[in-house]
Amino acid sequence: MKTTSPSLRHAAAVAIALSAASIPEQAWSQAASGRSAVPAVFREMFANNASAAKDSAAAYCIGFGRAPRLRRPDAPTLAALRGLRPAVRPPSACATTRRGARVIETASRRPALLFGVERLGCTTPDDCTFRGSYYEGNVSSATNTYRARRSGGRWTVELVSLGPIS
């Protein structure tokens, strides 16, 4: 059996970790496959979530990743969701209170929600799977799996499976 040196294994592990860490925010958001589906996935999550605040939230703060740890979405995603109520903002516009008890919009100090999207993969440029999450606080959050399909230039999104909920 062939073995590799610890330093070579470490270098390989670091290279893999760095390449994986650089993918989510920019590479897939700019890729043709699935990028244009992201606003539709967010809209589905806005319309169908089990949060208490839901439509009465001061803002929906969105990003890439799993809520509450989100990276800023790209400009086209924010632009596609402009004008919605509650207002859609980048994650920096919201904060969690002490011990993550709840989410607030920092400007108004009113309750808000965090939403995150991660692309899991695309079988074709018109058929992609996403993980979506929302976070209202440490006793109100969920992570689900969604499938987005494009037909006639329009994305439709369906819930594939319910994930953990608190």
Short mmCIF file of C-alpha atoms in Angstrom, two decimals:
data_model
loop_
_atom_site.label_atom_id
_atom_site.label_comp_id
_atom_site.label_asym_id
_atom_site.label_seq_id
_atom_site.Cartn_x
_atom_site.Cartn_y
_atom_site.Cartn_z
CA MET A 1 0.00 0.00 0.00
CA LYS A 2 1.35 3.40 -0.97
CA THR A 3 1.38 6.10 1.72
CA THR A 4 1.81 9.83 1.41
CA SER A 5 3.72 12.09 3.74
CA PRO A 6 1.78 14.07 6.37
CA SER A 7 2.87 17.35 4.74
CA LEU A 8 1.58 16.23 1.33
CA ARG A 9 -1.75 15.12 2.83
CA HIS A 10 -2.01 18.46 4.67
CA ALA A 11 -1.26 20.43 1.49
CA ALA A 12 -3.93 18.48 -0.39
CA ALA A 13 -6.46 19.05 2.40
CA VAL A 14 -5.72 22.79 2.44
CA ALA A 15 -6.08 23.02 -1.36
CA ILE A 16 -9.44 21.23 -1.23
CA ALA A 17 -10.68 23.41 1.64
CA LEU A 18 -9.62 26.62 -0.10
CA SER A 19 -11.26 25.64 -3.38
CA ALA A 20 -14.50 24.65 -1.61
CA ALA A 21 -14.52 27.86 0.43
CA SER A 22 -14.23 30.02 -2.68
CA ILE A 23 -17.13 28.43 -4.55
CA PRO A 24 -20.42 29.45 -2.88
CA GLU A 25 -20.71 33.20 -3.14
CA GLN A 26 -19.11 34.21 -6.39
CA ALA A 27 -18.54 31.20 -8.59
CA TRP A 28 -22.00 29.72 -8.51
CA SER A 29 -23.80 33.05 -8.25
CA GLN A 30 -22.12 34.11 -11.49
CA ALA A 31 -22.47 30.75 -13.23
CA ALA A 32 -25.18 30.31 -15.81
CA SER A 33 -26.55 27.20 -14.09
CA GLY A 34 -28.94 28.21 -11.38
CA ARG A 35 -27.90 31.81 -10.81
CA SER A 36 -31.07 33.28 -12.23
CA ALA A 37 -33.15 30.89 -10.08
CA VAL A 38 -31.97 32.39 -6.78
CA PRO A 39 -34.56 35.23 -6.59
CA ALA A 40 -37.35 32.72 -7.27
CA VAL A 41 -36.09 30.49 -4.45
CA PHE A 42 -36.05 33.47 -2.07
CA ARG A 43 -39.60 34.42 -3.13
CA GLU A 44 -40.80 30.88 -2.38
CA MET A 45 -39.22 31.02 1.06
CA PHE A 46 -40.70 34.47 1.76
CA ALA A 47 -44.19 33.21 0.87
CA ASN A 48 -44.00 29.86 2.67
CA ASN A 49 -42.16 29.89 5.96
CA ALA A 50 -43.32 29.10 9.49
CA SER A 51 -41.91 32.19 11.18
CA ALA A 52 -44.02 34.22 13.60
CA ALA A 53 -43.01 37.57 12.06
CA LYS A 54 -43.52 36.58 8.41
CA ASP A 55 -45.10 39.58 6.61
CA SER A 56 -44.92 41.86 9.68
CA ALA A 57 -41.11 41.74 9.77
CA ALA A 58 -39.32 45.06 9.33
CA ALA A 59 -37.02 43.47 6.73
CA TYR A 60 -35.95 40.25 5.09
CA CYS A 61 -32.15 40.17 5.23
CA ILE A 62 -30.87 37.73 2.62
CA GLY A 63 -27.60 36.14 1.67
CA PHE A 64 -25.70 33.13 0.45
CA GLY A 65 -25.09 30.38 2.95
CA ARG A 66 -27.15 29.05 5.82
CA ALA A 67 -28.94 31.53 8.08
CA PRO A 68 -27.86 33.08 10.41
CA ARG A 69 -24.31 32.98 8.93
CA LEU A 70 -24.78 34.67 5.57
CA ARG A 71 -22.57 36.23 2.92
CA ARG A 72 -23.77 39.22 0.96
CA PRO A 73 -25.76 38.32 -2.18
CA ASP A 74 -24.74 39.65 -5.57
CA ALA A 75 -26.23 42.87 -6.95
CA PRO A 76 -28.53 41.15 -9.51
CA THR A 77 -30.17 39.09 -6.74
CA LEU A 78 -30.83 42.17 -4.60
CA ALA A 79 -32.08 44.10 -7.64
CA ALA A 80 -34.50 41.30 -8.60
CA LEU A 81 -36.08 41.48 -5.12
CA ARG A 82 -36.22 45.28 -4.86
CA GLY A 83 -39.62 46.75 -4.07
CA LEU A 84 -40.95 43.76 -2.11
CA ARG A 85 -42.58 44.17 1.30
CA PRO A 86 -41.09 43.56 3.78
CA ALA A 87 -38.06 45.25 2.28
CA VAL A 88 -35.23 42.94 1.18
CA ARG A 89 -31.82 43.90 2.53
CA PRO A 90 -28.30 42.41 2.66
CA PRO A 91 -27.44 40.48 5.83
CA SER A 92 -25.45 43.41 7.23
CA ALA A 93 -28.75 45.31 7.73
CA CYS A 94 -29.82 42.81 10.40
CA ALA A 95 -28.35 41.58 13.66
CA THR A 96 -29.16 38.96 16.24
CA THR A 97 -29.84 40.02 19.79
CA ARG A 98 -27.96 38.56 22.72
CA ARG A 99 -27.52 34.80 22.47
CA GLY A 100 -29.32 34.78 19.11
CA ALA A 101 -32.73 35.13 20.77
CA ARG A 102 -34.16 37.08 17.84
CA VAL A 103 -33.26 38.95 14.66
CA ILE A 104 -33.70 42.69 14.32
CA GLU A 105 -33.27 45.18 11.53
CA THR A 106 -30.47 47.35 12.88
CA ALA A 107 -31.87 50.68 11.60
CA SER A 108 -35.33 50.34 13.17
CA ARG A 109 -34.56 47.79 15.95
CA ARG A 110 -37.76 46.00 14.86
CA PRO A 111 -38.06 42.20 14.36
CA ALA A 112 -36.68 40.92 11.06
CA LEU A 113 -35.87 37.59 9.37
CA LEU A 114 -32.68 36.20 7.87
CA PHE A 115 -32.96 34.04 4.73
CA GLY A 116 -30.13 32.08 3.13
CA VAL A 117 -29.76 30.08 -0.07
CA GLU A 118 -27.12 27.51 -1.05
CA ARG A 119 -27.04 25.78 -4.43
CA LEU A 120 -26.69 22.02 -4.04
CA GLY A 121 -26.40 21.26 -7.74
CA CYS A 122 -27.94 21.42 -11.18
CA THR A 123 -28.80 18.44 -13.37
CA THR A 124 -29.26 20.84 -16.31
CA PRO A 125 -29.05 24.65 -16.61
CA ASP A 126 -32.85 24.63 -16.15
CA ASP A 127 -33.16 22.23 -13.19
CA CYS A 128 -31.37 23.01 -9.91
CA THR A 129 -31.62 22.03 -6.26
CA PHE A 130 -31.11 24.49 -3.41
CA ARG A 131 -30.99 24.45 0.35
CA GLY A 132 -32.92 27.36 1.81
CA SER A 133 -33.05 28.49 5.40
CA TYR A 134 -34.63 31.17 7.52
CA TYR A 135 -33.70 32.33 11.00
CA GLU A 136 -35.99 34.35 13.24
CA GLY A 137 -34.18 33.50 16.45
CA ASN A 138 -32.86 30.57 18.40
CA VAL A 139 -36.33 29.05 18.75
CA SER A 140 -37.61 29.81 15.25
CA SER A 141 -35.61 28.60 12.27
CA ALA A 142 -35.79 26.03 9.49
CA THR A 143 -33.77 24.57 6.65
CA ASN A 144 -35.47 22.98 3.63
CA THR A 145 -34.57 21.64 0.19
CA TYR A 146 -36.08 23.23 -2.94
CA ARG A 147 -36.08 22.37 -6.62
CA ALA A 148 -36.12 25.16 -9.19
CA ARG A 149 -37.07 24.47 -12.82
CA ARG A 150 -37.08 26.91 -15.71
CA SER A 151 -39.65 26.60 -18.44
CA GLY A 152 -40.44 29.27 -21.00
CA GLY A 153 -37.90 31.57 -19.35
CA ARG A 154 -39.66 31.45 -15.97
CA TRP A 155 -38.46 29.69 -12.81
CA THR A 156 -40.88 27.73 -10.66
CA VAL A 157 -39.81 26.51 -7.25
CA GLU A 158 -41.17 23.62 -5.24
CA LEU A 159 -40.42 22.33 -1.77
CA VAL A 160 -38.65 18.97 -2.06
CA SER A 161 -38.16 18.14 1.60
CA LEU A 162 -38.60 19.70 5.00
CA GLY A 163 -35.43 19.85 7.01
CA PRO A 164 -34.77 20.65 10.64
CA ILE A 165 -37.09 23.19 12.23
CA SER A 166 -37.07 24.80 15.64
#
